[in-house]
Amino acid sequence: MTHWFHRNPLKATAPVSFNFYGVATTPAATKVCNDLRLSRSRLLELFTDSSCNPEMMKNATDLYFSLLQGFILSLDDSSQECKLRYIQNFKWTDTLQGQVPNAQQDAVFELVSMGFNVALWYTKYASRLAGKEDITEDEAKDVHRSLKIAAGIFKHLKESHIPKLITPVEKGRDLEARLIDSYIIQCQAEAQEVTIARAIELKHNPGLIAALAYETANFYQKADQTLASLDPTYAGKWRKYLNLKTCFYMAYAYCYHGQTLLASDKCGEAIRSLQESEKFFAKAEALCKEYGETKGPGTTAKPSGHLFFRKLGSLIKNTLEKCQRENGFIYFQKVPAEAPQLELKANYGLVEPVPFEFPALNAHWTPETLAAFDLTKRPKDDTAKPKPDEEVKPLKEPDIKPQKDSGCQIS
């Protein structure tokens, strides 16, 4: 079963040379700086390389982050701050707020910003894989795993590193709690979509599928509510997606709940459940159109033309017709005026983020290497503030062509 996921653009960043002429006083110190520059450039290249896989990404991130930790961690395990933390200025754009960068002279800002992009890459990798026409079981597992890894990275950044920033995060910026929370919840919801597709394929109990769909709809609704106080200019398109998926999975929940009711000889209630499913599907269809017409950062798509959307429409129609036929021939039950209350709880298949930790300090960082950085030799104007309106070029993300039956473009 193919999937369609909304994706915001990657964060962009200004090049960093790590050239500390005069400050790095030994070959070992200079080598660490060269390795930082090269590993950072390589990691940024991989973000837009469509042939990159999770193993390549992990190797590149482990190398860069292990080197960058030397600007952050104390080598003697003390609580004292590393003397190099504020030596380099870093500039990063936001996924939602255009190409004007936020600049901070702080290695922790670089750590969380690059970490954020790594998490986004995992979501985009999952999206590309999930949009394939004939996705295999192993590929579906990769999608599921990648979304859980992304959720784990976002969670770790929020809980362990963003609070360490000296400059408070501005409202509406990527590193703000509302956005991070929405990304975490969206990753969990999308991973559960893969679980639901698998459960349907293996013809699991309709009650389990209904419960999973209901939990997934609640995830999407929670993510949307988290973004509710953000400027719609930036978050409007993203929120349309979250609304759309909420309605879509409520339609799924009522559809499979109707099958459960029919199997229990509650045909009248089953019909009412299917009618409610139709209503949510119609809402989702209207939101598909609104999503396509809403301007803002994110994927360009026509989700209503996507196979995953069309399949549910047919399933609801056929199941409702079956219930109505059986009620007319066998049950003759009254259809309730009120839709059944969904009090469904999934006992299996719920997604939790995969715990994440940054790699240990690179072996090249020794007390001698750190001591070889002489901060007294920094140029006097080294702390000059960057121009706040200077633009950073966006990353050229791979152009993923839609599959024949997808009706959308996945970025």
Coordinates of C-alpha atoms in Angstrom, one line a residue:
M1 CA 0.0 0.0 0.0
T2 CA 1.5 3.4 -1.0
H3 CA 1.4 6.3 1.4
W4 CA 1.5 10.0 1.0
F5 CA 3.1 12.3 3.6
H6 CA 3.4 16.1 3.7
R7 CA 7.0 17.3 4.1
N8 CA 8.3 20.8 5.0
P9 CA 11.6 22.0 3.4
L10 CA 15.0 21.2 5.0
K11 CA 16.8 23.8 7.0
A12 CA 19.5 25.6 5.0
T13 CA 22.8 26.8 6.5
A14 CA 25.7 29.1 5.6
P15 CA 29.1 27.4 4.9
V16 CA 31.5 27.1 7.9
S17 CA 35.2 27.0 7.2
F18 CA 36.4 26.2 10.8
N19 CA 39.6 28.2 9.9
F20 CA 41.1 29.3 13.1
Y21 CA 44.4 30.7 11.8
G22 CA 46.7 31.5 14.7
V23 CA 44.2 30.1 17.2
A24 CA 44.9 26.4 16.3
T25 CA 48.5 26.2 17.1
T26 CA 49.5 22.6 16.3
P27 CA 49.0 20.2 13.4
A28 CA 46.6 18.1 15.5
A29 CA 44.4 21.1 16.2
T30 CA 44.4 22.1 12.6
K31 CA 43.5 18.5 11.5
V32 CA 40.4 18.5 13.8
C33 CA 39.3 21.8 12.2
N34 CA 39.8 20.4 8.6
D35 CA 37.9 17.2 9.6
L36 CA 35.1 19.3 10.9
R37 CA 34.8 21.3 7.7
L38 CA 35.0 18.2 5.5
S39 CA 32.5 16.1 7.5
R40 CA 30.0 19.0 7.7
S41 CA 30.2 19.5 3.9
R42 CA 29.7 15.8 3.3
L43 CA 26.7 15.6 5.6
L44 CA 25.1 18.6 3.9
E45 CA 25.6 16.9 0.5
L46 CA 23.9 13.7 1.7
F47 CA 20.8 15.6 2.7
T48 CA 20.0 16.2 -0.9
D49 CA 21.5 13.0 -2.4
S50 CA 18.6 10.8 -3.4
S51 CA 20.8 7.7 -3.3
C52 CA 21.7 8.2 0.4
N53 CA 20.4 5.5 2.7
P54 CA 20.2 5.3 6.6
E55 CA 23.6 3.6 6.9
M56 CA 25.3 6.3 4.9
M57 CA 23.5 9.0 6.9
K58 CA 24.4 7.4 10.3
N59 CA 28.1 7.1 9.4
A60 CA 28.2 10.8 8.3
T61 CA 26.3 12.1 11.3
D62 CA 28.4 10.0 13.8
L63 CA 31.6 11.4 12.3
Y64 CA 30.5 15.1 12.3
F65 CA 28.8 15.1 15.7
S66 CA 31.7 13.2 17.4
L67 CA 34.0 16.0 16.1
L68 CA 31.6 18.8 17.0
Q69 CA 31.3 17.5 20.5
G70 CA 34.8 18.8 21.1
F71 CA 33.5 22.3 20.9
I72 CA 30.8 21.5 23.6
L73 CA 31.9 18.8 26.0
S74 CA 34.4 19.1 28.8
L75 CA 37.3 16.6 28.4
D76 CA 37.6 16.0 32.2
D77 CA 33.9 15.2 32.7
S78 CA 33.5 18.3 34.8
S79 CA 30.5 20.6 34.5
Q80 CA 32.8 23.4 33.2
E81 CA 31.9 24.7 29.8
C82 CA 34.3 24.0 26.9
K83 CA 36.3 27.0 26.0
L84 CA 35.6 26.5 22.3
R85 CA 31.8 26.6 22.5
Y86 CA 31.4 30.3 21.4
I87 CA 34.4 30.5 18.9
Q88 CA 32.4 29.9 15.7
N89 CA 29.3 31.6 14.3
F90 CA 26.6 29.4 12.7
K91 CA 23.6 30.5 10.5
W92 CA 20.5 28.4 9.9
T93 CA 17.2 29.1 8.3
D94 CA 13.8 27.7 9.5
T95 CA 11.7 25.1 7.8
L96 CA 8.7 27.4 7.8
Q97 CA 9.9 31.0 7.9
G98 CA 11.8 31.5 4.7
Q99 CA 15.5 32.0 3.9
V100 CA 16.5 34.7 6.4
P101 CA 18.7 32.9 8.8
N102 CA 18.9 32.8 12.6
A103 CA 22.6 33.2 13.6
Q104 CA 24.2 32.3 16.9
Q105 CA 27.8 32.0 18.0
D106 CA 27.2 28.8 19.8
A107 CA 28.2 25.2 19.0
V108 CA 25.1 23.9 20.8
F109 CA 23.0 25.9 18.2
E110 CA 24.9 24.0 15.5
L111 CA 24.4 20.7 17.2
V112 CA 20.6 21.1 17.5
S113 CA 20.1 22.7 14.1
M114 CA 22.1 20.0 12.3
G115 CA 20.4 17.3 14.4
F116 CA 17.0 18.7 13.4
N117 CA 17.9 18.4 9.8
V118 CA 19.1 14.8 10.3
A119 CA 15.6 14.0 11.8
L120 CA 13.9 15.7 8.8
W121 CA 16.1 13.7 6.4
Y122 CA 14.8 10.4 8.0
T123 CA 11.2 11.6 7.5
K124 CA 11.9 12.5 3.9
Y125 CA 13.7 9.2 3.3
A126 CA 10.6 7.4 4.7
S127 CA 8.3 9.5 2.5
R128 CA 10.2 8.7 -0.7
L129 CA 10.2 5.0 0.1
A130 CA 6.6 4.9 1.2
G131 CA 5.4 6.6 -2.1
K132 CA 6.7 3.7 -4.2
E133 CA 4.1 1.7 -6.2
D134 CA 5.0 -1.7 -5.0
I135 CA 6.6 -1.3 -1.6
T136 CA 8.0 -4.5 -0.2
E137 CA 7.7 -5.7 3.4
D138 CA 11.3 -4.8 4.1
E139 CA 10.8 -1.4 2.6
A140 CA 7.7 -0.9 4.8
K141 CA 9.8 -1.8 7.8
D142 CA 12.4 0.7 6.8
V143 CA 9.7 3.4 6.5
H144 CA 8.4 2.5 10.0
R145 CA 11.9 2.4 11.5
S146 CA 13.0 5.7 9.9
L147 CA 10.0 7.6 11.3
K148 CA 10.6 6.2 14.8
I149 CA 14.3 7.2 14.5
A150 CA 13.2 10.8 13.5
A151 CA 10.8 11.0 16.4
G152 CA 13.6 9.9 18.7
I153 CA 16.0 12.6 17.5
F154 CA 13.4 15.3 17.8
K155 CA 12.6 14.2 21.3
H156 CA 16.2 14.0 22.4
L157 CA 16.9 17.5 21.0
K158 CA 13.9 18.9 22.9
E159 CA 14.6 17.3 26.2
S160 CA 18.4 17.3 26.4
H161 CA 20.0 20.0 24.2
I162 CA 17.6 22.8 23.2
P163 CA 17.3 23.8 26.9
K164 CA 21.1 24.4 26.9
L165 CA 20.9 27.2 24.4
I166 CA 22.0 30.6 25.8
T167 CA 19.8 32.6 23.4
P168 CA 16.1 31.7 24.0
V169 CA 14.3 30.2 21.0
E170 CA 12.0 32.7 19.3
K171 CA 8.3 31.9 19.0
G172 CA 7.4 30.0 15.8
R173 CA 11.0 28.9 15.1
D174 CA 11.9 25.3 14.4
L175 CA 13.5 24.7 17.8
E176 CA 10.4 26.0 19.7
A177 CA 8.6 23.3 21.7
R178 CA 5.3 23.6 19.7
L179 CA 7.0 22.7 16.4
I180 CA 9.2 20.0 17.9
D181 CA 6.2 18.4 19.5
S182 CA 4.2 18.5 16.3
Y183 CA 7.1 16.8 14.4
I184 CA 7.4 14.1 17.0
I185 CA 3.6 13.4 17.0
Q186 CA 3.4 13.5 13.2
C187 CA 6.3 10.9 12.9
Q188 CA 4.4 8.6 15.3
A189 CA 1.2 9.0 13.4
E190 CA 2.8 8.3 10.1
A191 CA 4.6 5.2 11.4
Q192 CA 1.2 3.9 12.6
E193 CA -0.2 4.4 9.1
V194 CA 2.4 1.8 8.0
T195 CA 1.2 -0.5 10.9
I196 CA -2.4 -0.1 9.8
A197 CA -1.6 -0.9 6.2
R198 CA 0.2 -4.0 7.3
A199 CA -2.8 -5.0 9.5
I200 CA -5.2 -4.6 6.6
E201 CA -2.9 -6.5 4.2
L202 CA -2.7 -9.4 6.7
K203 CA -6.5 -9.2 7.3
H204 CA -6.2 -8.7 11.0
N205 CA -9.2 -8.3 13.2
P206 CA -11.3 -5.2 12.1
G207 CA -11.5 -4.2 15.8
L208 CA -7.7 -3.9 16.0
I209 CA -7.6 -1.9 12.7
A210 CA -10.4 0.4 13.9
A211 CA -8.6 1.0 17.2
L212 CA -5.3 1.8 15.5
A213 CA -7.0 4.1 13.0
Y214 CA -8.7 5.9 15.9
E215 CA -5.5 6.3 17.8
T216 CA -3.7 7.6 14.7
A217 CA -6.5 10.1 14.0
N218 CA -6.1 11.4 17.6
F219 CA -2.3 11.7 17.0
Y220 CA -2.9 13.9 14.0
Q221 CA -5.5 16.0 15.8
K222 CA -3.1 16.5 18.7
A223 CA -0.3 17.6 16.3
D224 CA -2.7 20.1 14.7
Q225 CA -3.8 21.5 18.0
T226 CA -0.2 22.0 18.9
L227 CA 0.3 24.3 15.9
A228 CA -3.0 26.1 16.4
S229 CA -1.4 29.3 17.9
L230 CA 1.1 29.7 15.1
D231 CA 0.8 32.2 12.2
P232 CA -1.3 30.5 9.5
T233 CA 1.0 32.2 6.9
Y234 CA 3.7 29.7 7.9
A235 CA 1.8 26.8 9.4
G236 CA -1.5 26.8 7.3
K237 CA -0.5 24.2 4.8
W238 CA 1.0 21.9 7.4
R239 CA -2.2 22.2 9.4
K240 CA -4.4 21.4 6.4
Y241 CA -2.4 18.1 6.1
L242 CA -2.9 17.3 9.7
N243 CA -6.6 18.0 9.5
L244 CA -6.9 16.0 6.4
K245 CA -5.2 12.9 7.9
T246 CA -7.4 13.3 11.1
C247 CA -10.6 13.0 9.0
F248 CA -9.1 10.3 6.8
Y249 CA -8.3 8.0 9.8
M250 CA -11.5 8.8 11.6
A251 CA -13.2 7.6 8.3
Y252 CA -11.0 4.4 8.5
A253 CA -11.9 3.9 12.2
Y254 CA -15.7 4.2 11.6
C255 CA -15.4 1.9 8.5
Y256 CA -13.7 -0.9 10.4
H257 CA -15.8 -0.4 13.5
G258 CA -18.8 -0.9 11.2
Q259 CA -17.3 -4.2 10.1
T260 CA -16.9 -5.2 13.8
L261 CA -20.6 -4.3 14.5
L262 CA -21.8 -6.2 11.5
A263 CA -19.9 -9.3 12.7
S264 CA -21.7 -8.9 16.0
D265 CA -25.1 -8.9 14.2
K266 CA -25.5 -5.1 15.0
C267 CA -26.3 -4.3 11.4
G268 CA -28.3 -1.1 12.1
E269 CA -25.4 0.3 14.2
A270 CA -22.9 -0.9 11.5
I271 CA -24.8 1.2 8.9
R272 CA -24.7 4.3 11.1
S273 CA -21.0 3.8 11.6
L274 CA -20.4 3.5 7.9
Q275 CA -22.5 6.6 7.3
E276 CA -20.3 8.5 9.8
S277 CA -17.3 7.1 7.9
E278 CA -18.7 8.6 4.7
K279 CA -19.0 12.0 6.4
F280 CA -15.4 12.0 7.5
F281 CA -14.3 10.8 4.1
A282 CA -16.2 13.7 2.5
K283 CA -14.5 16.1 4.9
A284 CA -11.1 14.7 4.1
E285 CA -11.9 15.0 0.3
A286 CA -12.7 18.7 0.8
L287 CA -9.6 19.2 2.8
C288 CA -7.5 17.6 0.0
K289 CA -8.7 20.4 -2.3
E290 CA -8.0 23.1 0.3
Y291 CA -4.5 21.6 1.0
G292 CA -3.7 21.8 -2.7
E293 CA -4.9 25.5 -2.9
T294 CA -3.1 26.6 0.3
K295 CA 0.1 28.5 -0.1
G296 CA 3.0 27.9 2.2
P297 CA 6.1 25.7 2.8
G298 CA 5.7 22.0 2.1
T299 CA 4.9 19.4 -0.5
T300 CA 3.0 20.1 -3.7
A301 CA 0.4 17.4 -4.1
K302 CA -3.1 16.3 -5.0
P303 CA -3.8 13.8 -2.2
S304 CA -7.3 13.0 -3.4
G305 CA -5.8 11.4 -6.5
H306 CA -3.5 9.2 -4.5
L307 CA -4.1 5.5 -4.4
F308 CA -4.3 5.4 -0.5
F309 CA -7.2 7.9 -0.7
R310 CA -9.1 6.2 -3.5
K311 CA -8.9 2.8 -1.9
L312 CA -10.6 3.9 1.3
G313 CA -13.4 5.6 -0.7
S314 CA -14.2 2.3 -2.5
L315 CA -13.9 0.3 0.8
I316 CA -16.5 2.6 2.6
K317 CA -18.9 2.5 -0.3
N318 CA -18.7 -1.3 -0.7
T319 CA -19.0 -2.0 3.0
L320 CA -21.9 0.3 3.5
E321 CA -23.7 -1.3 0.5
K322 CA -23.1 -4.8 2.0
C323 CA -24.5 -3.7 5.4
Q324 CA -27.6 -2.2 3.8
R325 CA -28.2 -5.3 1.7
E326 CA -27.9 -7.6 4.7
N327 CA -30.1 -5.4 6.8
G328 CA -32.8 -5.4 4.0
F329 CA -32.7 -9.2 3.8
I330 CA -31.8 -10.5 7.2
Y331 CA -31.7 -8.1 10.1
F332 CA -34.3 -5.4 9.5
Q333 CA -32.8 -3.3 12.3
K334 CA -33.4 0.4 12.8
V335 CA -30.5 2.7 12.0
P336 CA -29.7 4.9 15.0
A337 CA -29.8 8.7 14.7
E338 CA -26.6 9.1 16.6
A339 CA -23.3 7.7 15.5
P340 CA -21.7 5.1 17.8
Q341 CA -19.2 6.5 20.2
L342 CA -15.7 5.3 19.4
E343 CA -14.1 4.3 22.7
L344 CA -11.4 2.3 21.1
K345 CA -8.0 1.5 22.6
A346 CA -5.3 -0.3 20.6
N347 CA -3.3 -2.9 22.6
Y348 CA -0.9 -3.5 19.8
G349 CA 0.9 -1.6 17.1
L350 CA 1.3 1.8 18.9
V351 CA 4.5 3.6 18.0
E352 CA 7.0 5.0 20.4
P353 CA 10.1 7.0 19.4
V354 CA 13.4 5.1 19.2
P355 CA 15.7 6.5 21.9
F356 CA 18.6 8.6 20.4
E357 CA 22.0 9.7 21.8
F358 CA 24.7 11.8 20.1
P359 CA 27.9 9.8 19.5
A360 CA 30.8 9.9 22.0
L361 CA 33.6 12.5 21.6
N362 CA 35.9 11.7 18.7
A363 CA 39.3 10.1 19.6
H364 CA 41.2 13.0 18.0
W365 CA 40.0 15.3 20.8
T366 CA 42.7 14.9 23.5
P367 CA 43.6 17.4 26.3
E368 CA 46.7 18.3 24.2
T369 CA 44.5 19.1 21.1
L370 CA 42.2 21.2 23.1
A371 CA 45.1 23.0 24.8
A372 CA 46.5 23.8 21.4
F373 CA 43.6 26.3 20.7
D374 CA 44.9 29.7 22.0
L375 CA 41.9 32.0 22.2
T376 CA 44.1 35.0 23.1
K377 CA 45.2 35.0 19.4
R378 CA 41.7 35.5 18.0
P379 CA 41.3 38.6 15.8
K380 CA 39.8 41.6 17.7
D381 CA 36.8 42.0 15.4
D382 CA 36.1 38.2 15.5
T383 CA 32.9 38.7 17.5
A384 CA 31.3 41.2 15.1
K385 CA 27.7 40.4 14.7
P386 CA 26.5 39.0 11.3
K387 CA 24.0 40.9 9.2
P388 CA 20.6 39.9 10.4
D389 CA 19.0 40.1 6.9
E390 CA 21.6 38.1 5.0
E391 CA 20.1 35.3 3.0
V392 CA 21.2 31.7 3.0
K393 CA 20.6 29.7 -0.2
P394 CA 18.0 26.9 0.2
L395 CA 19.1 23.3 -0.2
K396 CA 18.3 21.9 -3.6
E397 CA 16.2 18.9 -2.6
P398 CA 15.9 15.9 -5.0
D399 CA 12.9 16.2 -7.3
I400 CA 10.9 13.0 -6.7
K401 CA 8.5 12.3 -9.6
P402 CA 5.1 11.0 -8.6
Q403 CA 4.3 7.3 -9.2
K404 CA 1.7 6.5 -11.8
D405 CA -1.1 6.0 -9.3
S406 CA 0.0 8.5 -6.6
G407 CA -1.4 11.8 -7.8
C408 CA 1.2 13.6 -5.8
Q409 CA 4.8 14.7 -5.6
I410 CA 6.7 13.7 -2.5
S411 CA 9.6 15.9 -1.5

